[in-house]
Amino acid sequence: MNWTDPAALGYPAVFGGVLLGSIIPIVPTGAVVGAAAAVATTTDHLSLPLVIVLSVLGAYLGDVVTFGIPRLGSEAAFRWISRRQPAERLEKARDQFTRRGWQLIVIGRLVPAGRIPVLLAAAALSYPWRRLLPAALVACVLWATAYSLLGILSGGIFDSPLVATLLATVLVLLVTVALNLVSRWRRKTKERV
């Protein structure tokens, strides 16, 4: 491996960063994708299609692992969740996954801080693998595309890879904050009703 070649470091960083952040939410995965897309837009060091493909693969693998670990021990996961939730709430969640599980998986991936609770709930409620896998793939494609577009936007504004990367990261963080605020507002409005 040529350690002076940015692609030799960039592609593994994109895949590894997204995979790690999808399993353990310590890496801002949207910022990784946006920054890589900004670099791909402003330099010849990375290929944008390859950045998107690696982002989808890392996110998808991470989501499958995040779902799979509690799903394989679903009885223990269900007991753990059921101790924290009233029975009627669990039944309502089971009903929602039966009717709209596919949508919940996709939306959970797109809403900041929504993916892990949705995947854990799906696993604990024994949501079928045959439904999760295609839904998670669609969700990851939409997610990677959305964050890549933020990186492309910043790369289109600035020719400097550093400035474009910083702008992409800031855009991703601003979108995340805005979506969290909207989600919080909707939750409070729903509680009042």
XYZ file of N, CA, C and O in Angstrom:
772
model
N 0.842 -1.177 0.000
C 0.000 0.000 0.000
C 0.887 1.240 0.000
O 1.822 1.345 0.776
N 0.548 2.180 -0.860
C 1.285 3.434 -0.949
C 0.656 4.434 0.014
O -0.416 4.978 -0.233
N 1.333 4.694 1.137
C 0.778 5.563 2.178
C 0.800 7.037 1.789
O 0.218 7.869 2.486
N 1.441 7.381 0.676
C 1.427 8.782 0.225
C 0.268 9.043 -0.727
O -0.025 10.186 -1.044
N -0.403 8.001 -1.174
C -1.548 8.137 -2.071
C -2.807 8.411 -1.241
O -3.200 7.574 -0.425
N -3.448 9.594 -1.411
C -4.644 9.902 -0.614
C -5.755 8.864 -0.756
O -6.487 8.606 0.195
N -5.903 8.255 -1.917
C -6.955 7.246 -2.103
C -6.677 6.012 -1.252
O -7.604 5.364 -0.779
N -5.382 5.692 -1.045
C -5.034 4.523 -0.246
C -5.506 4.693 1.195
O -5.828 3.719 1.863
N -5.558 5.911 1.657
C -6.060 6.190 3.003
C -7.535 6.565 2.988
O -8.277 6.226 3.893
N -7.947 7.289 1.936
C -9.302 7.835 1.882
C -10.391 6.790 1.811
O -11.373 6.861 2.561
N -10.250 5.828 0.921
C -11.298 4.817 0.779
C -11.467 3.963 2.038
O -12.586 3.770 2.506
N -10.364 3.444 2.619
C -10.540 2.693 3.876
C -11.096 3.572 5.001
O -11.877 3.099 5.830
N -10.729 4.856 5.025
C -11.249 5.765 6.059
C -12.751 5.971 5.899
O -13.490 5.999 6.893
N -13.210 6.092 4.657
C -14.647 6.266 4.414
C -15.389 5.004 4.860
O -16.324 5.061 5.666
N -14.973 3.851 4.346
C -15.647 2.597 4.685
C -15.565 2.309 6.183
O -16.576 2.042 6.837
N -14.358 2.377 6.733
C -14.153 2.071 8.151
C -14.853 3.058 9.067
O -15.444 2.667 10.080
N -14.796 4.347 8.727
C -15.458 5.361 9.546
C -16.956 5.179 9.574
O -17.595 5.266 10.631
N -17.532 4.912 8.413
C -18.987 4.714 8.343
C -19.381 3.405 9.037
O -20.357 3.366 9.793
N -18.613 2.347 8.830
C -18.905 1.073 9.487
C -18.831 1.218 11.004
O -19.764 0.841 11.718
N -17.747 1.786 11.493
C -17.577 1.954 12.933
C -18.684 2.830 13.516
O -19.301 2.487 14.520
N -18.943 3.956 12.866
C -19.980 4.860 13.348
C -21.383 4.284 13.262
O -22.281 4.712 13.991
N -21.578 3.314 12.384
C -22.888 2.676 12.267
C -23.112 1.628 13.355
O -24.245 1.293 13.664
N -22.031 1.129 13.912
C -22.143 0.139 14.991
C -22.057 0.837 16.351
O -22.867 0.607 17.235
N -21.060 1.690 16.490
C -20.852 2.445 17.725
C -20.915 3.917 17.351
O -20.002 4.417 16.687
N -21.965 4.613 17.741
C -22.152 5.983 17.255
C -21.195 7.008 17.867
O -21.601 7.959 18.517
N -19.897 6.779 17.637
C -18.901 7.740 18.107
C -18.316 8.527 16.946
O -17.672 9.537 17.155
N -18.536 8.052 15.745
C -18.038 8.716 14.547
C -19.226 9.358 13.850
O -20.226 8.680 13.590
N -19.153 10.667 13.546
C -20.258 11.303 12.814
C -20.241 10.847 11.352
O -19.587 11.444 10.497
N -20.962 9.781 11.064
C -20.882 9.142 9.756
C -21.319 10.058 8.620
O -20.754 10.006 7.537
N -22.325 10.881 8.849
C -22.758 11.821 7.812
C -21.645 12.780 7.443
O -21.453 13.105 6.266
N -20.886 13.217 8.442
C -19.770 14.130 8.188
C -18.661 13.416 7.408
O -18.022 14.020 6.538
N -18.442 12.135 7.690
C -17.433 11.361 6.952
C -17.812 11.304 5.474
O -16.992 11.563 4.589
N -19.079 10.990 5.203
C -19.545 10.876 3.818
C -19.507 12.234 3.128
O -19.021 12.354 2.004
N -20.017 13.261 3.792
C -20.020 14.602 3.206
C -18.618 15.105 2.908
O -18.358 15.666 1.840
N -17.700 14.887 3.842
C -16.321 15.330 3.642
C -15.672 14.567 2.489
O -14.976 15.160 1.654
N -15.887 13.259 2.427
C -15.302 12.465 1.336
C -15.872 12.894 -0.010
O -15.144 12.982 -1.008
N -17.181 13.187 -0.054
C -17.791 13.651 -1.299
C -17.235 15.015 -1.697
O -17.022 15.283 -2.882
N -16.984 15.873 -0.719
C -16.394 17.185 -1.003
C -14.988 17.027 -1.582
O -14.623 17.710 -2.555
N -14.208 16.121 -1.013
C -12.857 15.864 -1.532
C -12.948 15.284 -2.940
O -12.194 15.680 -3.838
N -13.875 14.369 -3.160
C -14.038 13.762 -4.490
C -14.454 14.801 -5.523
O -14.065 14.704 -6.692
N -15.218 15.792 -5.099
C -15.691 16.836 -6.012
C -14.597 17.837 -6.352
O -14.581 18.384 -7.451
N -13.686 18.057 -5.420
C -12.683 19.115 -5.607
C -11.300 18.598 -5.994
O -10.416 19.405 -6.292
N -11.085 17.285 -5.959
C -9.775 16.728 -6.307
C -9.954 15.476 -7.165
O -11.067 14.988 -7.339
N -8.844 14.954 -7.616
C -8.848 13.677 -8.330
C -8.446 12.525 -7.415
O -8.244 11.402 -7.878
N -8.348 12.791 -6.112
C -7.870 11.781 -5.166
C -8.900 10.692 -4.873
O -8.538 9.559 -4.577
N -10.171 11.041 -4.921
C -11.229 10.082 -4.634
C -12.270 10.118 -5.744
O -12.524 11.169 -6.325
N -12.887 8.991 -5.978
C -13.968 8.885 -6.961
C -15.300 8.990 -6.218
O -15.544 8.227 -5.276
N -16.149 9.915 -6.641
C -17.440 10.106 -5.978
C -18.295 8.837 -5.999
O -18.837 8.447 -4.952
N -18.446 8.150 -7.134
C -19.242 6.913 -7.110
C -18.690 5.877 -6.121
O -19.457 5.212 -5.422
N -17.364 5.773 -6.042
C -16.767 4.814 -5.116
C -16.981 5.250 -3.662
O -17.231 4.416 -2.787
N -16.931 6.552 -3.399
C -17.220 7.066 -2.054
C -18.643 6.685 -1.659
O -18.889 6.216 -0.543
N -19.592 6.862 -2.571
C -20.987 6.541 -2.274
C -21.152 5.035 -2.052
O -21.808 4.604 -1.091
N -20.556 4.225 -2.910
C -20.667 2.764 -2.775
C -20.071 2.299 -1.446
O -20.680 1.504 -0.719
N -18.889 2.803 -1.098
C -18.255 2.405 0.163
C -19.057 2.896 1.364
O -19.138 2.204 2.384
N -19.671 4.062 1.242
C -20.516 4.582 2.316
C -21.747 3.702 2.509
O -22.127 3.386 3.641
N -22.364 3.310 1.408
C -23.530 2.420 1.479
C -23.130 1.088 2.103
O -23.808 0.589 3.013
N -22.023 0.514 1.648
C -21.580 -0.784 2.176
C -21.258 -0.709 3.664
O -21.648 -1.586 4.438
N -20.533 0.337 4.081
C -20.194 0.496 5.496
C -21.434 0.675 6.353
O -21.574 0.062 7.419
N -22.363 1.518 5.885
C -23.600 1.760 6.634
C -24.447 0.483 6.698
O -24.990 0.140 7.758
N -24.547 -0.209 5.579
C -25.371 -1.419 5.515
C -24.818 -2.509 6.438
O -25.555 -3.107 7.223
N -23.522 -2.738 6.355
C -22.898 -3.733 7.238
C -23.096 -3.352 8.696
O -23.406 -4.207 9.536
N -22.908 -2.072 9.005
C -23.098 -1.603 10.377
C -24.521 -1.795 10.857
O -24.752 -2.208 12.001
N -25.490 -1.499 10.002
C -26.896 -1.672 10.379
C -27.238 -3.145 10.579
O -27.978 -3.497 11.504
N -26.697 -4.003 9.733
C -26.954 -5.446 9.865
C -26.365 -5.967 11.180
O -27.012 -6.734 11.896
N -25.167 -5.509 11.527
C -24.553 -5.918 12.799
C -25.362 -5.366 13.976
O -25.643 -6.087 14.942
N -25.747 -4.091 13.893
C -26.518 -3.457 14.973
C -27.842 -4.169 15.193
O -28.297 -4.321 16.326
N -28.487 -4.609 14.125
C -29.731 -5.370 14.223
C -29.447 -6.814 14.637
O -30.162 -7.379 15.455
N -28.410 -7.401 14.070
C -28.149 -8.825 14.230
C -27.769 -9.249 15.627
O -28.207 -10.313 16.094
N -26.981 -8.438 16.313
C -26.533 -8.844 17.656
C -27.716 -9.027 18.600
O -27.876 -10.112 19.177
N -28.597 -8.031 18.758
C -29.745 -8.285 19.647
C -30.768 -9.254 19.036
O -31.450 -9.971 19.758
N -30.852 -9.319 17.715
C -31.823 -10.202 17.061
C -31.481 -11.658 17.314
O -32.371 -12.485 17.534
N -30.198 -11.967 17.310
C -29.798 -13.353 17.551
C -30.095 -13.762 18.991
O -30.299 -14.932 19.276
N -30.120 -12.799 19.876
C -30.517 -13.067 21.258
C -31.818 -12.363 21.561
O -31.957 -11.731 22.597
N -32.768 -12.429 20.624
C -33.975 -11.599 20.697
C -34.786 -11.805 21.974
O -35.412 -10.869 22.455
N -34.793 -12.991 22.522
C -35.554 -13.208 23.755
C -34.959 -12.380 24.894
O -35.676 -11.710 25.626
N -33.648 -12.376 25.012
C -32.994 -11.566 26.049
C -33.166 -10.080 25.752
O -33.409 -9.284 26.667
N -33.064 -9.698 24.491
C -33.252 -8.295 24.116
C -34.680 -7.857 24.405
O -34.910 -6.753 24.917
N -35.641 -8.719 24.113
C -37.037 -8.383 24.387
C -37.273 -8.227 25.888
O -37.950 -7.293 26.326
N -36.704 -9.122 26.685
C -36.855 -9.008 28.141
C -36.244 -7.703 28.640
O -36.823 -7.027 29.488
N -35.087 -7.338 28.112
C -34.410 -6.100 28.530
C -35.269 -4.884 28.188
O -35.458 -3.999 29.001
N -35.803 -4.858 26.966
C -36.638 -3.726 26.544
C -37.964 -3.734 27.302
O -38.459 -2.690 27.723
N -38.553 -4.909 27.503
C -39.866 -4.971 28.149
C -39.811 -4.528 29.604
O -40.815 -4.057 30.137
N -38.667 -4.643 30.250
C -38.543 -4.149 31.626
C -38.620 -2.625 31.668
O -38.983 -2.046 32.670
N -38.280 -1.986 30.557
C -38.242 -0.528 30.512
C -39.491 0.097 29.895
O -39.643 1.305 29.928
N -40.363 -0.717 29.306
C -41.532 -0.194 28.596
C -42.801 -0.880 29.085
O -42.797 -2.084 29.337
N -43.901 -0.119 29.162
C -45.183 -0.756 29.502
C -45.603 -1.718 28.387
O -45.269 -1.524 27.213
N -46.364 -2.748 28.754
C -46.788 -3.786 27.806
C -47.575 -3.199 26.634
O -47.389 -3.616 25.484
N -48.441 -2.205 26.893
C -49.231 -1.635 25.796
C -48.353 -0.872 24.808
O -48.625 -0.870 23.610
N -47.302 -0.285 25.288
C -46.389 0.417 24.373
C -45.635 -0.579 23.489
O -45.418 -0.344 22.307
N -45.237 -1.703 24.067
C -44.561 -2.746 23.285
C -45.501 -3.329 22.234
O -45.096 -3.586 21.103
N -46.747 -3.520 22.607
C -47.718 -4.060 21.653
C -47.960 -3.069 20.518
O -48.083 -3.456 19.354
N -48.004 -1.789 20.854
C -48.167 -0.749 19.829
C -46.965 -0.745 18.882
O -47.114 -0.656 17.662
N -45.766 -0.886 19.446
C -44.554 -0.932 18.621
C -44.570 -2.153 17.718
O -44.226 -2.066 16.532
N -44.976 -3.289 18.261
C -45.053 -4.520 17.449
C -46.032 -4.327 16.293
O -45.761 -4.709 15.159
N -47.163 -3.708 16.572
C -48.163 -3.443 15.544
C -47.606 -2.502 14.464
O -47.815 -2.725 13.273
N -46.890 -1.459 14.901
C -46.300 -0.535 13.924
C -45.284 -1.245 13.036
O -45.231 -1.001 11.839
N -44.465 -2.106 13.609
C -43.489 -2.840 12.797
C -44.179 -3.827 11.865
O -43.715 -4.049 10.751
N -45.285 -4.397 12.296
C -46.023 -5.311 11.424
C -46.584 -4.563 10.223
O -46.517 -5.031 9.098
N -47.149 -3.372 10.477
C -47.789 -2.614 9.401
C -46.804 -1.767 8.600
O -46.946 -1.653 7.390
N -45.818 -1.149 9.253
C -44.953 -0.172 8.574
C -43.473 -0.366 8.883
O -42.714 0.594 8.866
N -43.067 -1.556 9.171
C -41.678 -1.804 9.549
C -40.678 -1.307 8.526
O -39.648 -0.713 8.863
N -40.988 -1.523 7.265
C -40.107 -1.098 6.176
C -39.867 0.404 6.242
O -38.743 0.865 6.171
N -40.950 1.150 6.415
C -40.843 2.610 6.501
C -40.073 3.032 7.743
O -39.271 3.970 7.690
N -40.325 2.358 8.855
C -39.620 2.709 10.092
C -38.117 2.510 9.949
O -37.334 3.330 10.437
N -37.711 1.438 9.287
C -36.282 1.171 9.079
C -35.671 2.277 8.219
O -34.592 2.806 8.533
N -36.337 2.654 7.138
C -35.810 3.691 6.241
C -35.763 5.040 6.949
O -34.735 5.720 6.934
N -36.853 5.415 7.588
C -36.901 6.714 8.269
C -35.911 6.745 9.432
O -35.238 7.754 9.661
N -35.797 5.636 10.159
C -34.845 5.566 11.272
C -33.419 5.835 10.829
O -32.641 6.462 11.547
N -33.062 5.406 9.630
C -31.713 5.626 9.106
C -31.517 7.091 8.734
O -30.439 7.652 8.875
N -32.561 7.734 8.272
C -32.440 9.105 7.778
C -32.549 10.155 8.888
O -32.041 11.261 8.736
N -33.211 9.823 9.981
C -33.381 10.774 11.086
C -32.202 10.622 12.044
O -31.930 9.514 12.508
N -31.513 11.715 12.346
C -30.385 11.623 13.283
C -30.826 11.014 14.620
O -31.883 11.353 15.151
N -30.035 10.102 15.101
C -30.265 9.398 16.366
C -31.511 8.518 16.323
O -31.997 8.079 17.360
N -32.018 8.203 15.146
C -33.195 7.353 15.036
C -32.872 5.930 14.673
O -33.633 5.007 14.959
N -31.730 5.729 14.042
C -31.382 4.421 13.503
C -31.214 3.361 14.579
O -31.810 2.282 14.495
N -30.433 3.626 15.592
C -30.141 2.604 16.602
C -31.401 2.210 17.379
O -31.680 1.015 17.514
N -32.200 3.169 17.885
C -33.424 2.736 18.580
C -34.366 1.916 17.692
O -34.953 0.937 18.152
N -34.481 2.295 16.424
C -35.357 1.555 15.518
C -34.817 0.147 15.288
O -35.564 -0.835 15.353
N -33.520 0.033 15.044
C -32.943 -1.294 14.805
C -33.018 -2.174 16.049
O -33.301 -3.378 15.951
N -32.773 -1.605 17.215
C -32.854 -2.390 18.453
C -34.289 -2.836 18.730
O -34.520 -3.971 19.129
N -35.243 -1.925 18.506
C -36.649 -2.296 18.696
C -37.046 -3.385 17.702
O -37.716 -4.355 18.075
N -36.629 -3.226 16.450
C -36.952 -4.233 15.436
C -36.378 -5.594 15.829
O -37.054 -6.621 15.706
N -35.156 -5.594 16.313
C -34.521 -6.850 16.717
C -35.239 -7.473 17.906
O -35.527 -8.675 17.911
N -35.543 -6.659 18.901
C -36.210 -7.179 20.100
C -37.605 -7.707 19.793
O -38.071 -8.647 20.442
N -38.258 -7.107 18.796
C -39.609 -7.539 18.426
C -39.586 -8.621 17.350
O -40.607 -8.932 16.744
N -38.402 -9.188 17.096
C -38.216 -10.275 16.123
C -38.663 -9.906 14.720
O -39.264 -10.710 14.002
N -38.352 -8.685 14.304
C -38.654 -8.266 12.934
C -37.884 -9.189 11.993
O -36.703 -9.460 12.203
N -38.510 -9.702 10.937
C -37.863 -10.709 10.083
C -36.674 -10.157 9.278
O -36.728 -9.051 8.758
N -35.643 -10.979 9.181
C -34.460 -10.633 8.389
C -34.851 -10.337 6.942
O -34.317 -9.430 6.338
N -35.767 -11.118 6.384
C -36.125 -10.966 4.968
C -36.749 -9.601 4.685
O -36.757 -9.140 3.557
N -37.295 -8.964 5.696
C -37.843 -7.612 5.524
C -36.804 -6.549 5.869
O -36.790 -5.483 5.273
N -35.990 -6.839 6.862
C -34.987 -5.854 7.285
C -33.934 -5.613 6.207
O -33.605 -4.457 5.916
N -33.396 -6.660 5.623
C -32.263 -6.518 4.705
C -32.559 -5.597 3.515
O -31.780 -4.679 3.250
N -33.670 -5.763 2.791
C -33.921 -4.835 1.685
C -34.243 -3.412 2.171
O -33.837 -2.434 1.546
N -34.956 -3.304 3.292
C -35.286 -1.971 3.815
C -34.023 -1.235 4.235
O -33.854 -0.043 3.955
N -33.116 -1.949 4.898
C -31.861 -1.334 5.337
C -31.010 -0.918 4.130
O -30.365 0.136 4.156
N -31.020 -1.718 3.079
C -30.246 -1.366 1.886
C -30.784 -0.091 1.248
O -30.014 0.828 0.920
N -32.083 0.004 1.088
C -32.688 1.216 0.524
C -32.367 2.417 1.414
O -32.000 3.490 0.941
N -32.493 2.229 2.720
C -32.214 3.313 3.665
C -30.777 3.788 3.547
O -30.506 4.995 3.538
N -29.842 2.859 3.430
C -28.419 3.220 3.341
C -28.098 3.931 2.028
O -27.291 4.862 2.013
N -28.727 3.508 0.941
C -28.519 4.181 -0.348
C -29.034 5.621 -0.268
O -28.348 6.565 -0.683
N -30.236 5.806 0.274
C -30.800 7.156 0.406
C -29.936 8.023 1.319
O -29.660 9.185 1.023
N -29.502 7.457 2.429
C -28.681 8.178 3.399
C -27.349 8.604 2.784
O -26.951 9.775 2.891
N -26.644 7.677 2.156
C -25.341 7.994 1.558
C -25.487 9.029 0.448
O -24.656 9.930 0.313
N -26.541 8.923 -0.324
C -26.786 9.889 -1.399
C -27.048 11.277 -0.826
O -26.499 12.270 -1.311
N -27.874 11.356 0.207
C -28.203 12.654 0.812
C -26.955 13.334 1.364
O -26.712 14.527 1.104
N -26.138 12.600 2.110
C -24.945 13.216 2.690
C -23.877 13.492 1.639
O -23.120 14.447 1.755
N -23.841 12.689 0.602
C -22.916 12.975 -0.509
C -23.318 14.268 -1.206
O -22.461 15.068 -1.599
N -24.619 14.482 -1.358
C -25.087 15.722 -1.991
C -24.658 16.958 -1.200
O -24.307 17.980 -1.787
N -24.665 16.846 0.133
C -24.166 17.966 0.945
C -22.685 18.209 0.661
O -22.241 19.353 0.571
N -21.929 17.142 0.525
C -20.501 17.276 0.197
C -20.289 17.829 -1.199
O -19.401 18.659 -1.423
N -21.114 17.391 -2.154
C -21.029 17.891 -3.531
C -21.356 19.373 -3.557
O -20.686 20.162 -4.227
N -22.377 19.768 -2.801
C -22.754 21.182 -2.724
C -21.590 22.024 -2.215
O -21.249 23.048 -2.813
N -20.962 21.589 -1.148
C -19.846 22.367 -0.610
C -18.646 22.340 -1.553
O -17.950 23.335 -1.704
N -18.426 21.205 -2.209
C -17.329 21.117 -3.177
C -17.578 21.978 -4.399
O -16.650 22.492 -5.011
N -18.851 22.147 -4.765
C -19.205 22.991 -5.906
C -19.047 24.468 -5.603
O -18.867 25.280 -6.501
N -19.127 24.818 -4.326
C -18.991 26.228 -3.938
C -17.529 26.626 -3.843
O -17.151 27.729 -4.237
N -16.711 25.744 -3.324
C -15.293 26.058 -3.107
C -14.411 25.077 -3.862
O -14.681 23.885 -3.879
N -13.348 25.586 -4.440
C -12.400 24.721 -5.140
C -11.393 24.089 -4.191
O -10.763 23.100 -4.528
N -11.245 24.651 -3.025
C -10.286 24.139 -2.050
C -10.867 22.912 -1.349
O -11.940 22.990 -0.740
N -10.170 21.774 -1.405
C -10.673 20.572 -0.729
C -10.837 20.790 0.780
O -11.792 20.302 1.374
N -9.932 21.541 1.391
C -10.002 21.769 2.829
C -11.250 22.575 3.184
O -12.017 22.211 4.075
N -11.484 23.675 2.469
C -12.655 24.511 2.733
C -13.935 23.738 2.420
O -14.900 23.787 3.186
N -13.940 22.999 1.325
C -15.129 22.211 0.957
C -15.418 21.146 2.009
O -16.575 20.915 2.369
N -14.367 20.501 2.516
C -14.538 19.478 3.550
C -15.079 20.087 4.832
O -16.003 19.544 5.455
N -14.521 21.226 5.214
C -15.015 21.906 6.418
C -16.471 22.333 6.240
O -17.295 22.151 7.145
N -16.797 22.884 5.086
C -18.175 23.303 4.827
C -19.116 22.096 4.814
O -20.217 22.157 5.370
N -18.694 21.008 4.205
C -19.534 19.797 4.180
C -19.796 19.310 5.602
O -20.930 18.950 5.948
N -18.768 19.320 6.432
C -18.926 18.888 7.820
C -19.885 19.804 8.566
O -20.779 19.344 9.281
N -19.725 21.108 8.385
C -20.625 22.072 9.033
C -22.055 21.897 8.527
O -23.004 21.903 9.316
N -22.235 21.718 7.205
C -23.578 21.504 6.650
C -24.230 20.257 7.243
O -25.404 20.277 7.615
N -23.469 19.188 7.327
C -24.005 17.943 7.883
C -24.414 18.151 9.340
O -25.486 17.729 9.767
N -23.562 18.813 10.105
C -23.884 19.052 11.510
C -25.107 19.959 11.650
O -25.965 19.725 12.505
N -25.214 20.984 10.806
C -26.381 21.873 10.846
C -27.669 21.127 10.483
O -28.703 21.316 11.130
N -27.601 20.293 9.460
C -28.774 19.492 9.086
C -29.159 18.567 10.232
O -30.338 18.422 10.567
N -28.176 17.957 10.868
C -28.439 17.064 11.996
C -29.105 17.815 13.139
O -30.104 17.344 13.705
N -28.577 18.974 13.492
C -29.164 19.778 14.565
C -30.589 20.190 14.200
O -31.507 20.089 15.020
N -30.787 20.645 12.971
C -32.120 21.068 12.535
C -33.119 19.903 12.609
O -34.238 20.069 13.102
N -32.719 18.734 12.130
C -33.611 17.575 12.176
C -33.907 17.154 13.618
O -35.033 16.764 13.935
N -32.916 17.251 14.498
C -33.138 16.933 15.909
C -34.115 17.912 16.545
O -34.979 17.521 17.326
N -33.975 19.205 16.222
C -34.893 20.209 16.752
C -36.320 19.985 16.266
O -37.277 20.080 17.040
N -36.469 19.682 14.978
C -37.804 19.404 14.431
C -38.399 18.165 15.102
O -39.571 18.157 15.485
N -37.591 17.134 15.278
C -38.059 15.905 15.918
C -38.488 16.182 17.360
O -39.538 15.701 17.803
N -37.705 16.942 18.084
C -38.032 17.284 19.469
C -39.324 18.098 19.527
O -40.187 17.854 20.357
N -39.468 19.063 18.626
C -40.665 19.888 18.573
C -41.900 19.035 18.280
O -42.932 19.187 18.923
N -41.779 18.103 17.322
C -42.905 17.225 16.976
C -43.288 16.332 18.148
O -44.461 16.092 18.405
N -42.283 15.831 18.866
C -42.538 14.978 20.028
C -43.291 15.758 21.110
O -44.253 15.266 21.684
N -42.848 16.992 21.374
C -43.511 17.814 22.389
C -44.926 18.165 21.963
O -45.836 18.161 22.784
N -45.114 18.466 20.687
C -46.452 18.780 20.178
C -47.362 17.571 20.306
O -48.520 17.693 20.699
N -46.827 16.389 20.009
C -47.604 15.149 20.105
C -47.990 14.853 21.554
O -49.075 14.370 21.842
N -47.080 15.136 22.502
C -47.346 14.878 23.916
C -48.448 15.789 24.444
O -49.197 15.397 25.332
N -48.543 16.991 23.912
C -49.573 17.936 24.369
C -50.957 17.533 23.916
O -51.949 17.885 24.526
N -51.018 16.808 22.800
C -52.319 16.429 22.235
C -52.943 15.286 22.966
O -52.593 14.580 23.709
